[in-house]
Structure formats: structure tokens, C-alpha cells
mmCIF file of C-alpha atoms in Angstrom:
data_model
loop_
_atom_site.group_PDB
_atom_site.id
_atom_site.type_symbol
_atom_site.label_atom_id
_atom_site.label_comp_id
_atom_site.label_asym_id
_atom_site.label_seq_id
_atom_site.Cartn_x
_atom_site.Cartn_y
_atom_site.Cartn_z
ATOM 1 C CA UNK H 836 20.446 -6.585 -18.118
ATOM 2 C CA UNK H 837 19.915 -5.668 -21.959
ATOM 3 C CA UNK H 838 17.793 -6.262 -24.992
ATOM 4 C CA UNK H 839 20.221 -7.442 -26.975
ATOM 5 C CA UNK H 840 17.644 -8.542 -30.480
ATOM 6 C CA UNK H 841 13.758 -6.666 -31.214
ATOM 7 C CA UNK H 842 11.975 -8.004 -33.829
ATOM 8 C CA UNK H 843 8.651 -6.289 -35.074
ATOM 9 C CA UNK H 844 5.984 -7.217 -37.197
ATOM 10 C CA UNK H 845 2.918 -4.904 -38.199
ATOM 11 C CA UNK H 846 3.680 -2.917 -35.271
ATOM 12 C CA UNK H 847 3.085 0.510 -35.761
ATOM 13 C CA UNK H 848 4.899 2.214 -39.373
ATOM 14 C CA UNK H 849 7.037 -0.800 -39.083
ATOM 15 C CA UNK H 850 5.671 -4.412 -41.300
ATOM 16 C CA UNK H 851 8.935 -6.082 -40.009
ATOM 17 C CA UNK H 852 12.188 -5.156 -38.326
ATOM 18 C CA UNK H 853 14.912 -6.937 -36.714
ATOM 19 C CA UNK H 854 17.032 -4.686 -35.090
ATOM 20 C CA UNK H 855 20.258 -6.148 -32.860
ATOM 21 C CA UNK H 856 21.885 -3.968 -30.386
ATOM 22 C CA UNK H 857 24.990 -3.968 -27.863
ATOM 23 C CA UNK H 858 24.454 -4.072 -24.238
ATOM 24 C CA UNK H 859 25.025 -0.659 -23.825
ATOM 25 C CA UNK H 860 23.533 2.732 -24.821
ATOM 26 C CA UNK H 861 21.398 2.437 -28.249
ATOM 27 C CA UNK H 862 21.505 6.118 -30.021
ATOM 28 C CA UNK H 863 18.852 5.945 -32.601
ATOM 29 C CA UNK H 864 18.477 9.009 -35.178
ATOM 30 C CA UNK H 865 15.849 10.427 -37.466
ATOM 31 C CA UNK H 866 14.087 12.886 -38.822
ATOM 32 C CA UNK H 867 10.340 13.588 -37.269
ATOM 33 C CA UNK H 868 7.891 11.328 -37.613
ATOM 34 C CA UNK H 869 10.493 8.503 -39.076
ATOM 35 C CA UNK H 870 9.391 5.827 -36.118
ATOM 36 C CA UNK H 871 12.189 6.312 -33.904
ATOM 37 C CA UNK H 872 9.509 6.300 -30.308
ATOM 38 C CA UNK H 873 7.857 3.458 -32.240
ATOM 39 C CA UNK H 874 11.172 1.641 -31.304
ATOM 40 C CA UNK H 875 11.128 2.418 -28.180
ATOM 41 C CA UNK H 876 7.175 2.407 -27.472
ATOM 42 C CA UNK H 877 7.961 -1.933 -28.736
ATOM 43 C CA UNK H 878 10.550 -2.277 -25.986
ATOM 44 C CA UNK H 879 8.200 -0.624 -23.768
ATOM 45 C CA UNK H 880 5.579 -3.438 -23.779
ATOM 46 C CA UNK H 881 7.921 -5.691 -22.038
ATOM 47 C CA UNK H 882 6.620 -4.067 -18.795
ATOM 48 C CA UNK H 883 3.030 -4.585 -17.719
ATOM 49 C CA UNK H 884 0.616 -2.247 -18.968
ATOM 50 C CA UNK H 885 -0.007 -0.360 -22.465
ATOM 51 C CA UNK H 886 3.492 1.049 -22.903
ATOM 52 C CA UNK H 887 4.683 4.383 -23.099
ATOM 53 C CA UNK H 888 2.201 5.843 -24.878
ATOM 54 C CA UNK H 889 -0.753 4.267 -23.054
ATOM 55 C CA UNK H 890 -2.782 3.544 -25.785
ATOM 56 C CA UNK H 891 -5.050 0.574 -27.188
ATOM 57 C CA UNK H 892 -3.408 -2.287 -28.516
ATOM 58 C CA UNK H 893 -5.005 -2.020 -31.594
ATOM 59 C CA UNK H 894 -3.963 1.122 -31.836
ATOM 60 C CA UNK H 895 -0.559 -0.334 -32.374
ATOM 61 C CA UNK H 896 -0.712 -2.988 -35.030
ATOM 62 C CA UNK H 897 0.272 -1.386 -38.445
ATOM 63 C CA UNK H 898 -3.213 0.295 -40.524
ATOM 64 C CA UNK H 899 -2.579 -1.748 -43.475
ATOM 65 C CA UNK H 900 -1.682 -4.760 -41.468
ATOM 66 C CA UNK H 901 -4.064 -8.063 -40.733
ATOM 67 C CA UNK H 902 -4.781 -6.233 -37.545
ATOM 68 C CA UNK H 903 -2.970 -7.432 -35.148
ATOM 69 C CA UNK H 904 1.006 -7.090 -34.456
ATOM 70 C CA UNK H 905 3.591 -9.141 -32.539
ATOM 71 C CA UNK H 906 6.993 -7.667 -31.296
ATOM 72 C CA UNK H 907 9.691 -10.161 -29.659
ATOM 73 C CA UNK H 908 12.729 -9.447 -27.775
ATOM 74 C CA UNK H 909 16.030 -11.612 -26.455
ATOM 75 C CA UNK H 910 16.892 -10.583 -23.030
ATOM 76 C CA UNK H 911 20.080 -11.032 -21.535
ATOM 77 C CA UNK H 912 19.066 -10.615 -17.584
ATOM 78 C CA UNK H 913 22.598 -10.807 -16.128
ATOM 79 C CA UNK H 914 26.302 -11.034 -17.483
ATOM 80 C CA UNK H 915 26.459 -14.983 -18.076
ATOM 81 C CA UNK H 916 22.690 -16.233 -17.983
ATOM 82 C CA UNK H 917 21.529 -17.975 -20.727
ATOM 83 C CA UNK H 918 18.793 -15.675 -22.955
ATOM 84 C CA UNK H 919 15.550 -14.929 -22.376
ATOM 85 C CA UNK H 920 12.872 -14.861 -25.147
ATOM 86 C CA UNK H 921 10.012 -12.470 -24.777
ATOM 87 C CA UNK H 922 7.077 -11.761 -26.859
ATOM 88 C CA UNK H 923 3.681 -9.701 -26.768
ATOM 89 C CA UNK H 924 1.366 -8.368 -29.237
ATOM 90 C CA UNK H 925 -2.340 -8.958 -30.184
ATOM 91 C CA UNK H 926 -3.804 -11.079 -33.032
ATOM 92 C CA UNK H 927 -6.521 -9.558 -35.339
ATOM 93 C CA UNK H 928 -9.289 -11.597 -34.500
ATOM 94 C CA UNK H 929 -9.168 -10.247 -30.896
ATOM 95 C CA UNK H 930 -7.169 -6.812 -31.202
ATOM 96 C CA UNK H 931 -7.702 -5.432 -28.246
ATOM 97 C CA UNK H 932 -6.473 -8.291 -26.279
ATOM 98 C CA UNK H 933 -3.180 -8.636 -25.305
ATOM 99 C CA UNK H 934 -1.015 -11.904 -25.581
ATOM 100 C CA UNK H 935 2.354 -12.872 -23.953
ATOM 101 C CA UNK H 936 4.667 -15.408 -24.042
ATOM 102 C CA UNK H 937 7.910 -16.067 -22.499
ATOM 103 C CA UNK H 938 10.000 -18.578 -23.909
ATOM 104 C CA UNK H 939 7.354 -19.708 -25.526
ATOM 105 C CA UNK H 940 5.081 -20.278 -23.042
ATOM 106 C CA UNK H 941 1.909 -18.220 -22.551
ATOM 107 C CA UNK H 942 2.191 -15.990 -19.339
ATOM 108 C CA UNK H 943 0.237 -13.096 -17.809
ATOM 109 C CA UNK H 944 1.472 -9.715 -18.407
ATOM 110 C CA UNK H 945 2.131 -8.976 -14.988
ATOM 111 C CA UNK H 946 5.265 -12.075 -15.547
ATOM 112 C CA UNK H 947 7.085 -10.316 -17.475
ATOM 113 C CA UNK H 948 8.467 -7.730 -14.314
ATOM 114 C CA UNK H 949 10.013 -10.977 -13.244
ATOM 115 C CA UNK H 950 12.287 -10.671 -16.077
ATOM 116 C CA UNK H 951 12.741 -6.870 -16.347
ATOM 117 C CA UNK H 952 12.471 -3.432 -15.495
ATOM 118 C CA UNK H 953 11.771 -0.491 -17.694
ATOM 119 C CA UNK H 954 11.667 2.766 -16.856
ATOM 120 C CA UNK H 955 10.988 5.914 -20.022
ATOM 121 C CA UNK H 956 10.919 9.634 -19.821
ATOM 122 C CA UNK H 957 9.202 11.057 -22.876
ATOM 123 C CA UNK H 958 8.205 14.623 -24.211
ATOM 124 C CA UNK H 959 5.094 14.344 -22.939
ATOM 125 C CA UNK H 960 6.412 13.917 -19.257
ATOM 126 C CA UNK H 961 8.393 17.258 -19.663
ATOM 127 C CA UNK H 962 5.266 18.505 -17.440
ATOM 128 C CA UNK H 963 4.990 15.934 -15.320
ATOM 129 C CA UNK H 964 5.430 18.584 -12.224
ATOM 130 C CA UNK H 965 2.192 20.469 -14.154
ATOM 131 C CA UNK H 966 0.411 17.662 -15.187
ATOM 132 C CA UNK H 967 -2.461 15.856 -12.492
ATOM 133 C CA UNK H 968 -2.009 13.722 -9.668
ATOM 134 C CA UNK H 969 -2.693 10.775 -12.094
ATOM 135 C CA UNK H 970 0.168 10.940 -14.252
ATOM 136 C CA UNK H 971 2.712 11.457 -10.904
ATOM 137 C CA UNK H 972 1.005 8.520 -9.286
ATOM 138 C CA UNK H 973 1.444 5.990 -12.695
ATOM 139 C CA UNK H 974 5.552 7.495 -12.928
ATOM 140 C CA UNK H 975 5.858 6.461 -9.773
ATOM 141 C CA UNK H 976 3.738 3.411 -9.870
ATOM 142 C CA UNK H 977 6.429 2.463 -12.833
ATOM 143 C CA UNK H 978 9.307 3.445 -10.303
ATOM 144 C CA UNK H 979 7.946 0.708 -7.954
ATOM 145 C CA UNK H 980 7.439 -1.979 -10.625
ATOM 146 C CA UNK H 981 11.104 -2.034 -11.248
ATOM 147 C CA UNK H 982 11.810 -3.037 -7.693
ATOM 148 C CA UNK H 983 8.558 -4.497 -6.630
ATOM 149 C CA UNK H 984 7.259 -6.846 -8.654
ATOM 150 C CA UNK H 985 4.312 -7.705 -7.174
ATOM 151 C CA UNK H 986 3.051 -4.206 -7.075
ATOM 152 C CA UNK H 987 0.887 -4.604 -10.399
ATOM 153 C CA UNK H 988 -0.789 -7.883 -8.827
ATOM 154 C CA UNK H 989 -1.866 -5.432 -6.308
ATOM 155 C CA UNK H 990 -2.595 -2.166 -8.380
ATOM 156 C CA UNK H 991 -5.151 -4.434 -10.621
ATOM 157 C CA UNK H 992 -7.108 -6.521 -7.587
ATOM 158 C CA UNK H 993 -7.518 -2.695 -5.992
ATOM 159 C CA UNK H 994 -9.055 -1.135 -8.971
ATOM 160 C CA UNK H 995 -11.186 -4.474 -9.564
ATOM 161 C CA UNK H 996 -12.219 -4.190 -6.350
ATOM 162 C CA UNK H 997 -13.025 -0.723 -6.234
ATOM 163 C CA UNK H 998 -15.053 -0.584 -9.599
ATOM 164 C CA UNK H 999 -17.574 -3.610 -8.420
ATOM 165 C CA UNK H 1000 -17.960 -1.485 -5.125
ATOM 166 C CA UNK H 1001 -18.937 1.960 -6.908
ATOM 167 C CA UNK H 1002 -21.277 -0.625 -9.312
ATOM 168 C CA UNK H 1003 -22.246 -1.650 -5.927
ATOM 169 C CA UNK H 1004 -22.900 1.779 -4.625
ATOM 170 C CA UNK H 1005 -24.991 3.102 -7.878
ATOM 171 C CA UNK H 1006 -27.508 -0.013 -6.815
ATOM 172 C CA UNK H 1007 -30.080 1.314 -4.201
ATOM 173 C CA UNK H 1008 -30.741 -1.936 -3.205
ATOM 174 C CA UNK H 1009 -26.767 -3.160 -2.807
ATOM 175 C CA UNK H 1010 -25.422 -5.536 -0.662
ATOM 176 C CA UNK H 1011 -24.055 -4.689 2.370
ATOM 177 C CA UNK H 1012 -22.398 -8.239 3.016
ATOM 178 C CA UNK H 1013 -20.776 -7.437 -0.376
ATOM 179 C CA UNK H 1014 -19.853 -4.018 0.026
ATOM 180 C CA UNK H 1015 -17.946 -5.346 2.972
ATOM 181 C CA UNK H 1016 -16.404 -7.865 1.463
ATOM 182 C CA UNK H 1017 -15.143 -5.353 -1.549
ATOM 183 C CA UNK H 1018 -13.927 -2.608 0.928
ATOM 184 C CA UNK H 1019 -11.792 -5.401 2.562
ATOM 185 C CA UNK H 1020 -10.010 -6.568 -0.977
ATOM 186 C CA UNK H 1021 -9.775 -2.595 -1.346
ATOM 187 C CA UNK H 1022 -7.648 -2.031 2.383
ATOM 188 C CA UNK H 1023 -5.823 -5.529 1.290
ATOM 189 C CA UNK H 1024 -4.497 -4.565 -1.903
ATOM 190 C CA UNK H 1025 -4.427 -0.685 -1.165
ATOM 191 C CA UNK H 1026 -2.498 -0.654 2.050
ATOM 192 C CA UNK H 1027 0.331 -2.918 -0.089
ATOM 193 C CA UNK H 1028 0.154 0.182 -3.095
ATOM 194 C CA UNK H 1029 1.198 2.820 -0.296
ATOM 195 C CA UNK H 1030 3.091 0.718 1.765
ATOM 196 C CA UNK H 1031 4.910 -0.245 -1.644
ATOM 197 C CA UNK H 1032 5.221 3.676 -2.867
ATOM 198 C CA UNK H 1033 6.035 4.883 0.498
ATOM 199 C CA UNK H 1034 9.193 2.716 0.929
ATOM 200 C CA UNK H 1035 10.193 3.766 -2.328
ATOM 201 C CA UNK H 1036 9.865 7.759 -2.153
ATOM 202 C CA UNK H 1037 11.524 7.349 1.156
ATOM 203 C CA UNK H 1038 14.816 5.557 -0.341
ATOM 204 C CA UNK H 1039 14.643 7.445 -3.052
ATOM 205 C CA UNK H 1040 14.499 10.665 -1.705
ATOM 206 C CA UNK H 1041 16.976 9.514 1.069
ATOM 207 C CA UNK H 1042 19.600 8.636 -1.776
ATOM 208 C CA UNK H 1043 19.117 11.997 -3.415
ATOM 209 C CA UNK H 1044 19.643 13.812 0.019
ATOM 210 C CA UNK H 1045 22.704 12.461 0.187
ATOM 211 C CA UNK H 1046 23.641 12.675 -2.993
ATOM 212 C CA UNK H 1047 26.139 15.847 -3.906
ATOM 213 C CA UNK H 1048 25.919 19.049 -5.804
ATOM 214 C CA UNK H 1049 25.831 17.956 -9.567
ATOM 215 C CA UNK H 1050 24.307 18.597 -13.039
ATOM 216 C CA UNK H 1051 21.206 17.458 -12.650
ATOM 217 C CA UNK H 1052 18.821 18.898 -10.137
ATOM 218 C CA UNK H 1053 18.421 17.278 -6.710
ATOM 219 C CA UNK H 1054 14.144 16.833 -6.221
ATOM 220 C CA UNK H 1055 12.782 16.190 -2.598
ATOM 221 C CA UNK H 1056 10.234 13.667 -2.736
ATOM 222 C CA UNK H 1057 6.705 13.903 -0.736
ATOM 223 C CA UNK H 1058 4.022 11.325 -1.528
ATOM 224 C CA UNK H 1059 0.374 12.422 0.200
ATOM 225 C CA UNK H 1060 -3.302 11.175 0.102
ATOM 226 C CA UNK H 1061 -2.844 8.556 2.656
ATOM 227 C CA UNK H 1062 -3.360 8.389 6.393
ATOM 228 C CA UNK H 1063 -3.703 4.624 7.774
ATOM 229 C CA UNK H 1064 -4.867 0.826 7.215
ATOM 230 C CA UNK H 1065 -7.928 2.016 10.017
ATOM 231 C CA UNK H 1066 -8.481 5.325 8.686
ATOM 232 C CA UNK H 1067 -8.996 3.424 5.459
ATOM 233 C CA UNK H 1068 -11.264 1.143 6.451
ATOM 234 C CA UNK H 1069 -13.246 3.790 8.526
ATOM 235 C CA UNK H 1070 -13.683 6.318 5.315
ATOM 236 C CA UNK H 1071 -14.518 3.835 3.160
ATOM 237 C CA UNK H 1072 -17.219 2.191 6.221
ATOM 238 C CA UNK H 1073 -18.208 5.760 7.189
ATOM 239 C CA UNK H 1074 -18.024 7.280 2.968
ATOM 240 C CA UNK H 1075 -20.467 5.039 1.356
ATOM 241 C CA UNK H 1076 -23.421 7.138 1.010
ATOM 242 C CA UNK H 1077 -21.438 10.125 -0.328
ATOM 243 C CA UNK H 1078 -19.292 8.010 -2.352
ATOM 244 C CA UNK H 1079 -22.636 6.885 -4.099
ATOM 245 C CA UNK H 1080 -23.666 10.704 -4.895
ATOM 246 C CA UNK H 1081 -20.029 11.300 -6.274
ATOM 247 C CA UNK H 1082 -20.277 8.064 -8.431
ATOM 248 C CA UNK H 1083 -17.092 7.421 -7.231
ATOM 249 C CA UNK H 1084 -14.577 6.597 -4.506
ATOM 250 C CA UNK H 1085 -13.021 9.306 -2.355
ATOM 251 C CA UNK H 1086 -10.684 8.451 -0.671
ATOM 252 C CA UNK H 1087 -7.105 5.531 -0.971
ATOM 253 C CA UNK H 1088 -3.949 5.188 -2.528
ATOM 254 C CA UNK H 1089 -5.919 5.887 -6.310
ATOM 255 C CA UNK H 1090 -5.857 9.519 -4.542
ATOM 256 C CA UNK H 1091 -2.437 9.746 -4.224
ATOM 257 C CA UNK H 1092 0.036 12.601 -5.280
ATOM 258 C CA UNK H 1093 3.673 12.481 -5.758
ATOM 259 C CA UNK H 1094 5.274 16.443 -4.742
ATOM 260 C CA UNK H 1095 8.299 16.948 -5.926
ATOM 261 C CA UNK H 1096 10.307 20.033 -5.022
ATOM 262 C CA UNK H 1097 13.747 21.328 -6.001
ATOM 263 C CA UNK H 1098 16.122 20.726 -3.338
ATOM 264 C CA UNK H 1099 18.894 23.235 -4.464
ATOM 265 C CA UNK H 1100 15.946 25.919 -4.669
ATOM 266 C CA UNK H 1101 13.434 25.116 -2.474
ATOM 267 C CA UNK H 1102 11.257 25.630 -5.135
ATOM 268 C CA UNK H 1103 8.271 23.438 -6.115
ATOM 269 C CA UNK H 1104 9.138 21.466 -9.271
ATOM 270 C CA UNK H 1105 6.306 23.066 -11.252
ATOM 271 C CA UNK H 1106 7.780 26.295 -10.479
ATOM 272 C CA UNK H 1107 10.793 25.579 -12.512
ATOM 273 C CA UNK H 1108 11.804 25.837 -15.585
ATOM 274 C CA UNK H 1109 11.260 23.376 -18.515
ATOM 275 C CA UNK H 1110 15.240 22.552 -18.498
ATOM 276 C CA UNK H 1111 15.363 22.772 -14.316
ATOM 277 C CA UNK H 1112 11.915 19.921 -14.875
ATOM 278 C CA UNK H 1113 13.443 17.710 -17.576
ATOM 279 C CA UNK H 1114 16.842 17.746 -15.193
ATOM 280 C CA UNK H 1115 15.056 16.682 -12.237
ATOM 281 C CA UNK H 1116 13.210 13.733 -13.783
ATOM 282 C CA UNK H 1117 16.699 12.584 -15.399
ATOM 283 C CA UNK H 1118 18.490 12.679 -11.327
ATOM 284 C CA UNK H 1119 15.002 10.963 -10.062
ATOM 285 C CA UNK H 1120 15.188 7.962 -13.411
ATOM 286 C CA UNK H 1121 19.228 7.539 -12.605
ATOM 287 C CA UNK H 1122 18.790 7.566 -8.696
ATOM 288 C CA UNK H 1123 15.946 4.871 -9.136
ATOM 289 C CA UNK H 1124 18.292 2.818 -11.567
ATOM 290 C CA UNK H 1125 21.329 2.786 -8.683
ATOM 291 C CA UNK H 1126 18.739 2.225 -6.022
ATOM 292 C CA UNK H 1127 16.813 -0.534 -8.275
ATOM 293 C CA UNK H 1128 20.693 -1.755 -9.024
ATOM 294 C CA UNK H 1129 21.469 -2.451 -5.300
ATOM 295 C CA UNK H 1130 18.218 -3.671 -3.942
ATOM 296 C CA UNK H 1131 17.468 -6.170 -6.452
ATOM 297 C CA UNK H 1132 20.992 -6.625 -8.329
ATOM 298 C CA UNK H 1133 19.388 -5.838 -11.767
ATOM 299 C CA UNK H 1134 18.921 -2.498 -13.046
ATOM 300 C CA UNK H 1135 16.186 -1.462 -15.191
ATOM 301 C CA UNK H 1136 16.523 -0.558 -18.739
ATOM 302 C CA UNK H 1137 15.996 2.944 -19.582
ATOM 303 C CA UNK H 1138 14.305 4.211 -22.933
ATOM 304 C CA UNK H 1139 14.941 7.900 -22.970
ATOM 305 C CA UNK H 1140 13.106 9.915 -25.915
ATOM 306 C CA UNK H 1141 13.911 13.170 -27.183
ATOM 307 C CA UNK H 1142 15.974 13.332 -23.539
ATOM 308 C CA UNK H 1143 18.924 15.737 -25.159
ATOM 309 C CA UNK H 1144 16.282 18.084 -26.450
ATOM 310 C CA UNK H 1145 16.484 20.608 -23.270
ATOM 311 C CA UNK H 1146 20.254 19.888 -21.975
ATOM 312 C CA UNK H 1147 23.368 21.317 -22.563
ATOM 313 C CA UNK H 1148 26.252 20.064 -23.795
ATOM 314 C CA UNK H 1149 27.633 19.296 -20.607
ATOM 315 C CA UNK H 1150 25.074 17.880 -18.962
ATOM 316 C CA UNK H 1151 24.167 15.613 -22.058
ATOM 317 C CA UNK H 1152 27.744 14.529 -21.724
ATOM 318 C CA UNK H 1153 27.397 14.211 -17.786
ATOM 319 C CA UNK H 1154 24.149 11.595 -18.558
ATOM 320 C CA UNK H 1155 26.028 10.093 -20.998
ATOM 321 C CA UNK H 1156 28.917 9.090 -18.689
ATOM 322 C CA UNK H 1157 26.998 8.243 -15.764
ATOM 323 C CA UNK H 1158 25.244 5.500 -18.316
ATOM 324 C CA UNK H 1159 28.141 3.858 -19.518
ATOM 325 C CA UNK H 1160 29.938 4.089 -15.648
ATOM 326 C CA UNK H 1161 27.200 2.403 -14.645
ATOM 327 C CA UNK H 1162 27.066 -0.295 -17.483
ATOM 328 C CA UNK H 1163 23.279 0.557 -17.921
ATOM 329 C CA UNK H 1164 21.228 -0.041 -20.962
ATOM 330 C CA UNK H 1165 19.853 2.915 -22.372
ATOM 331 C CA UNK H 1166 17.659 3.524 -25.757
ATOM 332 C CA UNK H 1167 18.124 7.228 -26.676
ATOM 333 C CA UNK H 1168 16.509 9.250 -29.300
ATOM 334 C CA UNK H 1169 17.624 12.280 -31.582
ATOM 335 C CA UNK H 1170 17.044 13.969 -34.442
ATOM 336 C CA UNK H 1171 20.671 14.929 -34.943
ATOM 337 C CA UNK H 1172 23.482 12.920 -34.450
ATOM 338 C CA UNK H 1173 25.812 15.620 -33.126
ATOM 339 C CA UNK H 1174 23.603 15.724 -29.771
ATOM 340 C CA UNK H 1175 25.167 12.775 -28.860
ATOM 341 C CA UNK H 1176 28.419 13.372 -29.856
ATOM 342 C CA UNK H 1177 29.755 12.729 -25.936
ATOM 343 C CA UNK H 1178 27.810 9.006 -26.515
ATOM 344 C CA UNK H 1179 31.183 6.380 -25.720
ATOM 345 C CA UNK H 1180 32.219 5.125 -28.669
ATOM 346 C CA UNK H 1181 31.266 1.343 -27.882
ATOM 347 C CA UNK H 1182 27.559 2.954 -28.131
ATOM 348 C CA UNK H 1183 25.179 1.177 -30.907
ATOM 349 C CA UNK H 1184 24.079 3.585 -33.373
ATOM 350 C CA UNK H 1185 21.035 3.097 -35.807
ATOM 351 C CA UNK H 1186 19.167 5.049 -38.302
ATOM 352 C CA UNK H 1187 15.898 5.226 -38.662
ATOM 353 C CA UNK H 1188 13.859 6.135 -41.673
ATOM 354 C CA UNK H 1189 10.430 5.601 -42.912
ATOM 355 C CA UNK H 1190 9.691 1.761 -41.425
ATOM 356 C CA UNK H 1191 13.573 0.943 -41.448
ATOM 357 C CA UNK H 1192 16.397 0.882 -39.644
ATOM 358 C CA UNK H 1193 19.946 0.311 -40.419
ATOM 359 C CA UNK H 1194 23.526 0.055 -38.670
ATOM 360 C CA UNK H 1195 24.635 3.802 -38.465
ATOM 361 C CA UNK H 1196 28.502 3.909 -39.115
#
């Protein structure tokens, strides 16, 4: 699976951009602040959601634009299938609302995990280990995407359903027919989120157990916060009175915390160091992209920003050649050229510089 053509237009520093690429890694290069996660924040929208960055789409349309922004892609989901074409963005009459279309045809967000799978690591997730419960439970939530498709359908009816019931709640006078009827979409939809995240920290952290001694850290995976379908059903039943004090719900999967621990050092990840941290969530992102790889016979593309910043030379070379072996597409961004020196030589390598980007030779 690749990108193999991004077009932008009023999307972020960039009025318009067409960019082509191989099927293999992309190295883009540039000072600070030249647009080079801009790049990979476009490809990023191909998943459901708000990207990598997480913020408003009208955030992302251009500040001197007409307000809105469009970015397309070409996809290439599997050696000999014909092209797919892909396109979000927002128009300026409505900025905050998103459109898609694939091959030309309007389609939910949530469609366009039929085509693809996306998984980033950014600077900002260099303290994931550190960071809250939240931001472990959307990385993994991303994880699951990739090989469940369906697991956005189910993310959005749960947190529908459990922001009419704490509505519901606030209302002295709520109905309890109602209530009932909301805490049953919420054990529905919430059992398939664990259900979903369970299966996938136990393969996951199954592969890595097996996995030998390398150069990236081995993490041991522990998802908690959950209990049972009846327990569920009971706390949410038995919680509603305290739940309406809180102003919120207690208790489900939107509780949920992904512990990580490394393996080698029986150490909690948040223990370790910033390089130990950033090598962990590289072995977790490649482990996923085999497992994704077998289960589903497509592997996701990876968008990897600023990843050489905290590696050494051999173990950016070691990431480097487990990409290409695997015949992955990867996006990869740098200030400096010579940290990917190791990059194989059938590598695509762009420039990027102040709303351009050219062919770097």
C-alpha cells in the first residue's frame, strides 16, 4: 500500500503542491518551521479523525486562503490494483466541517479506513509513557483502526451515547426509559471498544514476547479500566446518581489506560529514558505494521516525524532496513540529510522550503 501522488491546496503554509513519491520510504528535509509535518499532518487526514495534530479544520486551511483547503491523494492499495483517489478538506463557507470523497464520490470519514491505515509517531508523543490516560487510549485507539475498521463506527455511537446520557443526568427531571435506553447503546458500542483493544494489546504484546533481543526496546503491554459486559451495565445502572454530581461518566472503556513497561528492564516505560521511550514506541509502530501486515494483508503507512532525532546511528540504520525489508511505506522527517544517510538508495527524497517542495538529488 502507498501514496504514490498528494496534492494540496490552501492547506496550511502550502497554496498548492503536488508532490509524487515512490512506494517506498519518503525522506523529506528542511530547516524548522519550513512545512515539512504539514506534509505529513495532509497524509494524515486520510484516516478518520483530525489528523496528527488534532486540531480544527479550520485551523488548517492556509490564513490568507478563501478559508477553506482541500488535499487529495492517489492510493495504490496493493501491488497490481488499479488507483484509488482520495480527497478531504473543508470549504470556507462551512470551515469547520469536514468533506470527503473517494473517487469522487462523497463518503463518511469513517470510509476511508476501508482504504488505508495510518499510523504517526510525532515529537509530541516522545512522552506518551508521561502523558494521561487519554493520549495512550487515542495511540492505541489508532493501533486498532488499522486492523479494525469498524472500531471508529463504534468509538463515535459510544461517546454520542454517553454525552446525551450525562445531558440526561444534569436534568432532575430525566427520563429513566431514556437513560436506559442510552446506557444500553453505551454497553453495545463500549463492550466492542475493549473487546476491539483487548485483542489487539494481547497480539501485540504476544508478538513482542516472542520477538528477540534487538535495537529497539521490547514494551509489555497491559490495557486496564475494564471489568465485564455485566459489571458495565451494573455501574452504569447502580452510578447514575453520582455520575450526575461528577457531571460526568465514571466508569467504561473512555476510562481506559494503556501500561506499557520495558520488557528488557522491567521498568515502567515512564521510567525510562527519552531515547529508551522513543525506542519503544518505534518496536510497538513496526510490531503493529507486521501484525496489521498478516491479519489483514495490507500494512499501514507510517508517517514518522522528527523519528531520527533521539537514535543512533545504528539503530536509525536498523529502522531503516527493517522498512525497506518489509516493503513498507514510510514518510520520514529531518532537518539534516546526513541522518538518513543509511535510507536505501531507491528512497524518494524531497526538499522542503518555505510552501515548496522539490525532487532532492
Amino acid at each position: 500500500m502507498a501514496i504514490v501522488r498528494l496534492s494540496l491546496s490552501d492547506f496550511r503554509s502550502y497554496p498548492d503542491a503536488l508532490i509524487d513519491v515512490g512506494q517506498g520510504i519518503v525522506v523529506l528535509t528542511g530547516d524548522n518551521g519550513a512545512g515539512k509535518t504539514n506534509i505529513l499532518e495532509a497524509v494524515s487526514l486520510f484516516a478518520p479523525g483530525r489528523g496528527l495534530r488534532g486540531n480544527p479544520f479550520r485551523d488548517m486551511a492556509r490564513s490568507d486562503g478563501g478559508g477553506g483547503f482541500s488535499v487529495a491523494a492517489r492510493l495504490i492499495p496493493a501491488i497490481g490494483e488499479a488507483p484509488v483517489d482520495l480527497g478531504t478538506g473543508s470549504e470556507g463557507a462551512a470551515p469547520d466541517r469536514r468533506v470527503v470523497r473517494i473517487n469522487g464520490a462523497t463518503s463518511p470519514s469513517t470510509a476511508l479506513s476501508e482504504w488505508l491505515s495510518l499510523v504517526w509517531l510525532t515529537p509530541a508523543m516522545d512522552r506518551l509513557f508521561a502523558d494521561t490516560a487519554g493520549e495512550r487510549r487515542r495511540f492505541l485507539d489508532r493501533l486498532v483502526l488499522a486492523r479494525n475498521p469498524t472500531h471508529a463506527h463504534h468509538a463515535t455511537r459510544y461517546d454520542a451515547a454517553m454525552r446525551q446520557r450525562n445531558r440526561l443526568l444534569a436534568d432532575e427531571a430525566s427520563d429513566g426509559d431514556w437513560l436506559t435506553a442510552l446506557e444500553g447503546a453505551m454497553v453495545e458500542h463500549g463492550v466492542a471498544l475493549a473487546t476491539a483493544r483487548r485483542a489487539l494489546v494481547d497480539a501485540l504484546g504476544a508478538r513482542i514476547a516472542g520477538e528477540a533481543a534487538g535495537p529497539f526496546a521490547r514494551a509489555g503491554l497491559k490495557l486496564e479500566g475494564w471489568a465485564s459486559e455485566e459489571d458495565f451495565k451494573r455501574d452504569l445502572r447502580d452510578g447514575r446518581t453520582r455520575d450526575a454530581a461528577a457531571g460526568r461518566t465514571l466508569t467504561g472503556p473512555h476510562r481506559q489506560d494503556l501500561l506499557v513497561t520495558h520488557l528488557d528492564k522491567a521498568q515502567a516505560a515512564a521510567r525510562c529514558s527519552t531515547g529508551e521511550q522513543k525506542a519503544l514506541l518505534i518496536g510497538i509502530v513496526l510490531a503493529h505494521a507486521d501484525l496489521v501486515a498478516e491479519a489483514v494483508g495490507r500494512a499501514p503507512i507510517l508517517l514518522l516525524d522528527e523519528v531520527a532525532a533521539h537514535l543512533d546511528p545504528a539503530r536509525r540504520a536498523a529502522l531503516f532496513e527493517r522498512i525497506a525489508a518489509a516493503g513498507y511505506q514510510a514518510w520520514l522527517t529531518g532537518t539534516e540529510a546526513v541522518l538518513f544517510e543509511a535510507v536505501p538508495e531507491q528512497a524518494t527524497w524531497l526538499r522542503v522550503a518555505a510552501g515548496s517542495v522539490t525532487a532532492d538529488d
